Amino acid sequence: RQSATTAASAEAEAAAVGARRSAAMSSAETPAAGKRGKRTRHRARQETKRATFPFINGQIIAVADTGDIALTLSIIETYISDMNLVNMATALHRLAKLTANDTATRALLLEHSVLVQLVGDVNALLEKNRAAGGSPHCQVLSNISWALATLKIPDVPLLGAIAQLSCRLVAGFKPFEL
């Protein structure tokens, strides 16, 4: 019963995020034409995205805390196209945490299309970040590594990318993140 309420709440919030995003886009298109109008639209999109990422993380955490893996996968699937690297690390971490002591559920999870897409998207975002010279947060790299190890996912290219970034950022890691 609680899962159904959480799912309904999550769906209502997802609709609200979509409405806020649409409102931000349309209000950003009104002010001015030319370069200034484009900058305003771009800034509005960025602000909307920035507000969306913490919301997505909150949804993943709240649903995962119910212990319902099917609902957690559903929420991840709903938001995966709007996630940043922190959201994806949180999603992987929560899925690993939910299945850490249940080998049967973990085996089913490893076959699930949402997990396959999530791991692929993490790999793509890390590569994009690395190519742009960006530096993800050390905790993100740590959480992804822990989740891959816990889920027993031997994604060598992804682990290699994490290792390469970690070497560059080693001084920024806290002891528990290593």
PDB file of C-alpha atoms in Angstrom:
ATOM      1  CA  ARG A   1       0.000   0.000   0.000  1.00  0.00           C
ATOM      2  CA  GLN A   2       2.820   2.387   0.869  1.00  0.00           C
ATOM      3  CA  SER A   3       4.549   1.567  -2.442  1.00  0.00           C
ATOM      4  CA  ALA A   4       1.398   2.475  -4.399  1.00  0.00           C
ATOM      5  CA  THR A   5       1.156   5.780  -2.541  1.00  0.00           C
ATOM      6  CA  THR A   6       4.844   6.464  -3.161  1.00  0.00           C
ATOM      7  CA  ALA A   7       4.460   5.596  -6.855  1.00  0.00           C
ATOM      8  CA  ALA A   8       1.438   7.879  -7.232  1.00  0.00           C
ATOM      9  CA  SER A   9       3.310  10.655  -5.439  1.00  0.00           C
ATOM     10  CA  ALA A  10       6.364  10.147  -7.643  1.00  0.00           C
ATOM     11  CA  GLU A  11       4.248  10.245 -10.800  1.00  0.00           C
ATOM     12  CA  ALA A  12       2.525  13.446  -9.652  1.00  0.00           C
ATOM     13  CA  GLU A  13       5.900  15.023  -8.882  1.00  0.00           C
ATOM     14  CA  ALA A  14       7.246  13.934 -12.292  1.00  0.00           C
ATOM     15  CA  ALA A  15       4.306  15.663 -13.966  1.00  0.00           C
ATOM     16  CA  ALA A  16       4.959  18.779 -11.877  1.00  0.00           C
ATOM     17  CA  VAL A  17       8.642  18.792 -12.902  1.00  0.00           C
ATOM     18  CA  GLY A  18       7.587  18.545 -16.548  1.00  0.00           C
ATOM     19  CA  ALA A  19       5.157  21.422 -16.099  1.00  0.00           C
ATOM     20  CA  ARG A  20       7.818  23.577 -14.388  1.00  0.00           C
ATOM     21  CA  ARG A  21      10.265  22.778 -17.181  1.00  0.00           C
ATOM     22  CA  SER A  22       7.701  23.755 -19.842  1.00  0.00           C
ATOM     23  CA  ALA A  23       6.852  26.961 -17.996  1.00  0.00           C
ATOM     24  CA  ALA A  24      10.533  27.866 -17.697  1.00  0.00           C
ATOM     25  CA  MET A  25      11.064  27.274 -21.401  1.00  0.00           C
ATOM     26  CA  SER A  26       8.060  29.302 -22.543  1.00  0.00           C
ATOM     27  CA  SER A  27       8.770  32.207 -20.187  1.00  0.00           C
ATOM     28  CA  ALA A  28      12.392  32.219 -21.336  1.00  0.00           C
ATOM     29  CA  GLU A  29      11.323  32.523 -24.969  1.00  0.00           C
ATOM     30  CA  THR A  30       9.310  35.706 -24.424  1.00  0.00           C
ATOM     31  CA  PRO A  31      11.820  38.376 -23.321  1.00  0.00           C
ATOM     32  CA  ALA A  32      13.990  39.282 -26.260  1.00  0.00           C
ATOM     33  CA  ALA A  33      15.165  38.169 -29.631  1.00  0.00           C
ATOM     34  CA  GLY A  34      18.706  37.633 -30.787  1.00  0.00           C
ATOM     35  CA  LYS A  35      21.663  36.651 -28.640  1.00  0.00           C
ATOM     36  CA  ARG A  36      20.174  37.935 -25.417  1.00  0.00           C
ATOM     37  CA  GLY A  37      17.018  35.859 -25.906  1.00  0.00           C
ATOM     38  CA  LYS A  38      19.086  32.739 -26.624  1.00  0.00           C
ATOM     39  CA  ARG A  39      21.187  33.294 -23.500  1.00  0.00           C
ATOM     40  CA  THR A  40      18.034  33.774 -21.437  1.00  0.00           C
ATOM     41  CA  ARG A  41      16.502  30.550 -22.787  1.00  0.00           C
ATOM     42  CA  HIS A  42      19.763  28.678 -22.197  1.00  0.00           C
ATOM     43  CA  ARG A  43      20.030  30.018 -18.645  1.00  0.00           C
ATOM     44  CA  ALA A  44      16.405  29.068 -17.908  1.00  0.00           C
ATOM     45  CA  ARG A  45      17.020  25.520 -19.174  1.00  0.00           C
ATOM     46  CA  GLN A  46      20.148  25.221 -17.022  1.00  0.00           C
ATOM     47  CA  GLU A  47      18.346  26.494 -13.919  1.00  0.00           C
ATOM     48  CA  THR A  48      15.477  24.076 -14.514  1.00  0.00           C
ATOM     49  CA  LYS A  49      17.926  21.191 -14.914  1.00  0.00           C
ATOM     50  CA  ARG A  50      19.801  22.214 -11.760  1.00  0.00           C
ATOM     51  CA  ALA A  51      16.550  22.174  -9.816  1.00  0.00           C
ATOM     52  CA  THR A  52      15.584  18.811 -11.316  1.00  0.00           C
ATOM     53  CA  PHE A  53      18.723  16.878 -10.275  1.00  0.00           C
ATOM     54  CA  PRO A  54      18.181  17.131  -6.485  1.00  0.00           C
ATOM     55  CA  PHE A  55      14.518  16.247  -7.006  1.00  0.00           C
ATOM     56  CA  ILE A  56      15.468  13.095  -8.937  1.00  0.00           C
ATOM     57  CA  ASN A  57      17.950  12.089  -6.230  1.00  0.00           C
ATOM     58  CA  GLY A  58      15.274  12.567  -3.574  1.00  0.00           C
ATOM     59  CA  GLN A  59      12.853  10.380  -5.529  1.00  0.00           C
ATOM     60  CA  ILE A  60      15.422   7.590  -5.969  1.00  0.00           C
ATOM     61  CA  ILE A  61      16.342   7.640  -2.277  1.00  0.00           C
ATOM     62  CA  ALA A  62      12.738   7.809  -1.028  1.00  0.00           C
ATOM     63  CA  VAL A  63      11.591   4.922  -3.197  1.00  0.00           C
ATOM     64  CA  ALA A  64      14.681   2.788  -2.497  1.00  0.00           C
ATOM     65  CA  ASP A  65      14.117   3.316   1.233  1.00  0.00           C
ATOM     66  CA  THR A  66      10.805   1.452   0.885  1.00  0.00           C
ATOM     67  CA  GLY A  67      12.818  -1.647  -0.068  1.00  0.00           C
ATOM     68  CA  ASP A  68      10.747  -2.169  -3.217  1.00  0.00           C
ATOM     69  CA  ILE A  69      13.212  -2.949  -6.004  1.00  0.00           C
ATOM     70  CA  ALA A  70      10.539  -3.004  -8.736  1.00  0.00           C
ATOM     71  CA  LEU A  71       9.371   0.474  -7.786  1.00  0.00           C
ATOM     72  CA  THR A  72      12.970   1.685  -7.566  1.00  0.00           C
ATOM     73  CA  LEU A  73      13.655   0.396 -11.085  1.00  0.00           C
ATOM     74  CA  SER A  74      10.462   2.077 -12.276  1.00  0.00           C
ATOM     75  CA  ILE A  75      11.516   5.458 -10.859  1.00  0.00           C
ATOM     76  CA  ILE A  76      14.989   5.101 -12.364  1.00  0.00           C
ATOM     77  CA  GLU A  77      13.461   4.246 -15.729  1.00  0.00           C
ATOM     78  CA  THR A  78      11.153   7.276 -15.493  1.00  0.00           C
ATOM     79  CA  TYR A  79      13.994   9.741 -14.891  1.00  0.00           C
ATOM     80  CA  ILE A  80      17.004   8.119 -16.572  1.00  0.00           C
ATOM     81  CA  SER A  81      17.014  10.473 -19.559  1.00  0.00           C
ATOM     82  CA  ASP A  82      17.116  13.505 -17.223  1.00  0.00           C
ATOM     83  CA  MET A  83      19.790  12.189 -14.830  1.00  0.00           C
ATOM     84  CA  ASN A  84      23.220  13.615 -14.263  1.00  0.00           C
ATOM     85  CA  LEU A  85      26.187  11.577 -13.043  1.00  0.00           C
ATOM     86  CA  VAL A  86      25.319  12.097  -9.367  1.00  0.00           C
ATOM     87  CA  ASN A  87      21.772  10.794  -9.975  1.00  0.00           C
ATOM     88  CA  MET A  88      23.130   7.766 -11.826  1.00  0.00           C
ATOM     89  CA  ALA A  89      25.654   7.014  -9.077  1.00  0.00           C
ATOM     90  CA  THR A  90      22.849   7.253  -6.512  1.00  0.00           C
ATOM     91  CA  ALA A  91      20.653   4.922  -8.578  1.00  0.00           C
ATOM     92  CA  LEU A  92      23.437   2.335  -8.931  1.00  0.00           C
ATOM     93  CA  HIS A  93      24.324   2.614  -5.254  1.00  0.00           C
ATOM     94  CA  ARG A  94      20.714   2.137  -4.119  1.00  0.00           C
ATOM     95  CA  LEU A  95      20.174  -0.839  -6.435  1.00  0.00           C
ATOM     96  CA  ALA A  96      23.366  -2.460  -5.126  1.00  0.00           C
ATOM     97  CA  LYS A  97      22.342  -1.772  -1.534  1.00  0.00           C
ATOM     98  CA  LEU A  98      18.893  -3.304  -2.115  1.00  0.00           C
ATOM     99  CA  THR A  99      20.317  -6.508  -3.577  1.00  0.00           C
ATOM    100  CA  ALA A 100      23.592  -6.835  -1.647  1.00  0.00           C
ATOM    101  CA  ASN A 101      22.396  -9.768   0.500  1.00  0.00           C
ATOM    102  CA  ASP A 102      20.011 -11.390  -1.973  1.00  0.00           C
ATOM    103  CA  THR A 103      21.802 -13.285  -4.736  1.00  0.00           C
ATOM    104  CA  ALA A 104      18.573 -14.339  -6.474  1.00  0.00           C
ATOM    105  CA  THR A 105      17.297 -10.766  -6.744  1.00  0.00           C
ATOM    106  CA  ARG A 106      20.740  -9.549  -7.777  1.00  0.00           C
ATOM    107  CA  ALA A 107      20.816 -12.146 -10.570  1.00  0.00           C
ATOM    108  CA  LEU A 108      17.438 -10.899 -11.837  1.00  0.00           C
ATOM    109  CA  LEU A 109      18.586  -7.295 -11.575  1.00  0.00           C
ATOM    110  CA  LEU A 110      21.688  -7.975 -13.672  1.00  0.00           C
ATOM    111  CA  GLU A 111      19.408  -9.022 -16.549  1.00  0.00           C
ATOM    112  CA  HIS A 112      17.101  -6.009 -16.218  1.00  0.00           C
ATOM    113  CA  SER A 113      17.165  -3.535 -19.122  1.00  0.00           C
ATOM    114  CA  VAL A 114      17.130  -0.513 -16.790  1.00  0.00           C
ATOM    115  CA  LEU A 115      20.379  -1.599 -15.117  1.00  0.00           C
ATOM    116  CA  VAL A 116      21.985  -2.304 -18.492  1.00  0.00           C
ATOM    117  CA  GLN A 117      20.977   1.168 -19.714  1.00  0.00           C
ATOM    118  CA  LEU A 118      22.097   2.797 -16.459  1.00  0.00           C
ATOM    119  CA  VAL A 119      25.575   1.247 -16.629  1.00  0.00           C
ATOM    120  CA  GLY A 120      25.872   2.235 -20.304  1.00  0.00           C
ATOM    121  CA  ASP A 121      24.769   5.794 -19.561  1.00  0.00           C
ATOM    122  CA  VAL A 122      27.237   6.078 -16.656  1.00  0.00           C
ATOM    123  CA  ASN A 123      30.007   4.947 -18.983  1.00  0.00           C
ATOM    124  CA  ALA A 124      28.959   7.479 -21.643  1.00  0.00           C
ATOM    125  CA  LEU A 125      28.708  10.364 -19.142  1.00  0.00           C
ATOM    126  CA  LEU A 126      32.100   9.558 -17.619  1.00  0.00           C
ATOM    127  CA  GLU A 127      33.647   9.456 -21.082  1.00  0.00           C
ATOM    128  CA  LYS A 128      31.984  12.751 -22.019  1.00  0.00           C
ATOM    129  CA  ASN A 129      33.174  14.271 -18.730  1.00  0.00           C
ATOM    130  CA  ARG A 130      36.711  12.976 -19.268  1.00  0.00           C
ATOM    131  CA  ALA A 131      36.835  14.244 -22.882  1.00  0.00           C
ATOM    132  CA  ALA A 132      35.698  17.694 -21.741  1.00  0.00           C
ATOM    133  CA  GLY A 133      38.380  17.751 -19.045  1.00  0.00           C
ATOM    134  CA  GLY A 134      35.777  17.742 -16.287  1.00  0.00           C
ATOM    135  CA  SER A 135      36.247  16.241 -12.854  1.00  0.00           C
ATOM    136  CA  PRO A 136      33.364  14.351 -11.284  1.00  0.00           C
ATOM    137  CA  HIS A 137      33.054  14.342  -7.515  1.00  0.00           C
ATOM    138  CA  CYS A 138      35.234  11.760  -5.797  1.00  0.00           C
ATOM    139  CA  GLN A 139      32.225  10.357  -3.948  1.00  0.00           C
ATOM    140  CA  VAL A 140      30.475   9.733  -7.288  1.00  0.00           C
ATOM    141  CA  LEU A 141      33.431   7.665  -8.494  1.00  0.00           C
ATOM    142  CA  SER A 142      33.568   5.844  -5.168  1.00  0.00           C
ATOM    143  CA  ASN A 143      29.826   5.076  -5.171  1.00  0.00           C
ATOM    144  CA  ILE A 144      29.911   3.798  -8.749  1.00  0.00           C
ATOM    145  CA  SER A 145      32.919   1.570  -7.983  1.00  0.00           C
ATOM    146  CA  TRP A 146      31.278   0.194  -4.833  1.00  0.00           C
ATOM    147  CA  ALA A 147      28.022  -0.495  -6.676  1.00  0.00           C
ATOM    148  CA  LEU A 148      29.780  -2.283  -9.550  1.00  0.00           C
ATOM    149  CA  ALA A 149      31.725  -4.427  -7.072  1.00  0.00           C
ATOM    150  CA  THR A 150      28.645  -5.202  -4.975  1.00  0.00           C
ATOM    151  CA  LEU A 151      26.581  -6.078  -8.046  1.00  0.00           C
ATOM    152  CA  LYS A 152      29.542  -8.056  -9.434  1.00  0.00           C
ATOM    153  CA  ILE A 153      29.523  -6.180 -12.737  1.00  0.00           C
ATOM    154  CA  PRO A 154      32.962  -6.553 -14.358  1.00  0.00           C
ATOM    155  CA  ASP A 155      32.633  -3.642 -16.787  1.00  0.00           C
ATOM    156  CA  VAL A 156      36.325  -3.238 -17.595  1.00  0.00           C
ATOM    157  CA  PRO A 157      36.022  -0.066 -19.738  1.00  0.00           C
ATOM    158  CA  LEU A 158      33.928   1.642 -17.044  1.00  0.00           C
ATOM    159  CA  LEU A 159      36.275   0.563 -14.257  1.00  0.00           C
ATOM    160  CA  GLY A 160      39.219   1.752 -16.357  1.00  0.00           C
ATOM    161  CA  ALA A 161      37.625   5.170 -16.831  1.00  0.00           C
ATOM    162  CA  ILE A 162      36.964   5.379 -13.082  1.00  0.00           C
ATOM    163  CA  ALA A 163      40.569   4.370 -12.334  1.00  0.00           C
ATOM    164  CA  GLN A 164      41.950   6.963 -14.731  1.00  0.00           C
ATOM    165  CA  LEU A 165      39.808   9.744 -13.258  1.00  0.00           C
ATOM    166  CA  SER A 166      40.557   8.593  -9.703  1.00  0.00           C
ATOM    167  CA  CYS A 167      44.316   8.776 -10.298  1.00  0.00           C
ATOM    168  CA  ARG A 168      43.915  12.362 -11.430  1.00  0.00           C
ATOM    169  CA  LEU A 169      41.780  13.216  -8.380  1.00  0.00           C
ATOM    170  CA  VAL A 170      43.407  11.029  -5.715  1.00  0.00           C
ATOM    171  CA  ALA A 171      44.262  13.961  -3.423  1.00  0.00           C
ATOM    172  CA  GLY A 172      40.549  14.899  -3.291  1.00  0.00           C
ATOM    173  CA  PHE A 173      39.305  11.550  -1.954  1.00  0.00           C
ATOM    174  CA  LYS A 174      38.312  11.202   1.673  1.00  0.00           C
ATOM    175  CA  PRO A 175      39.624   8.031   3.389  1.00  0.00           C
ATOM    176  CA  PHE A 176      36.237   6.271   3.318  1.00  0.00           C
ATOM    177  CA  GLU A 177      35.889   6.944  -0.429  1.00  0.00           C
ATOM    178  CA  LEU A 178      39.018   4.972  -1.315  1.00  0.00           C
TER     179      LEU A 178
END
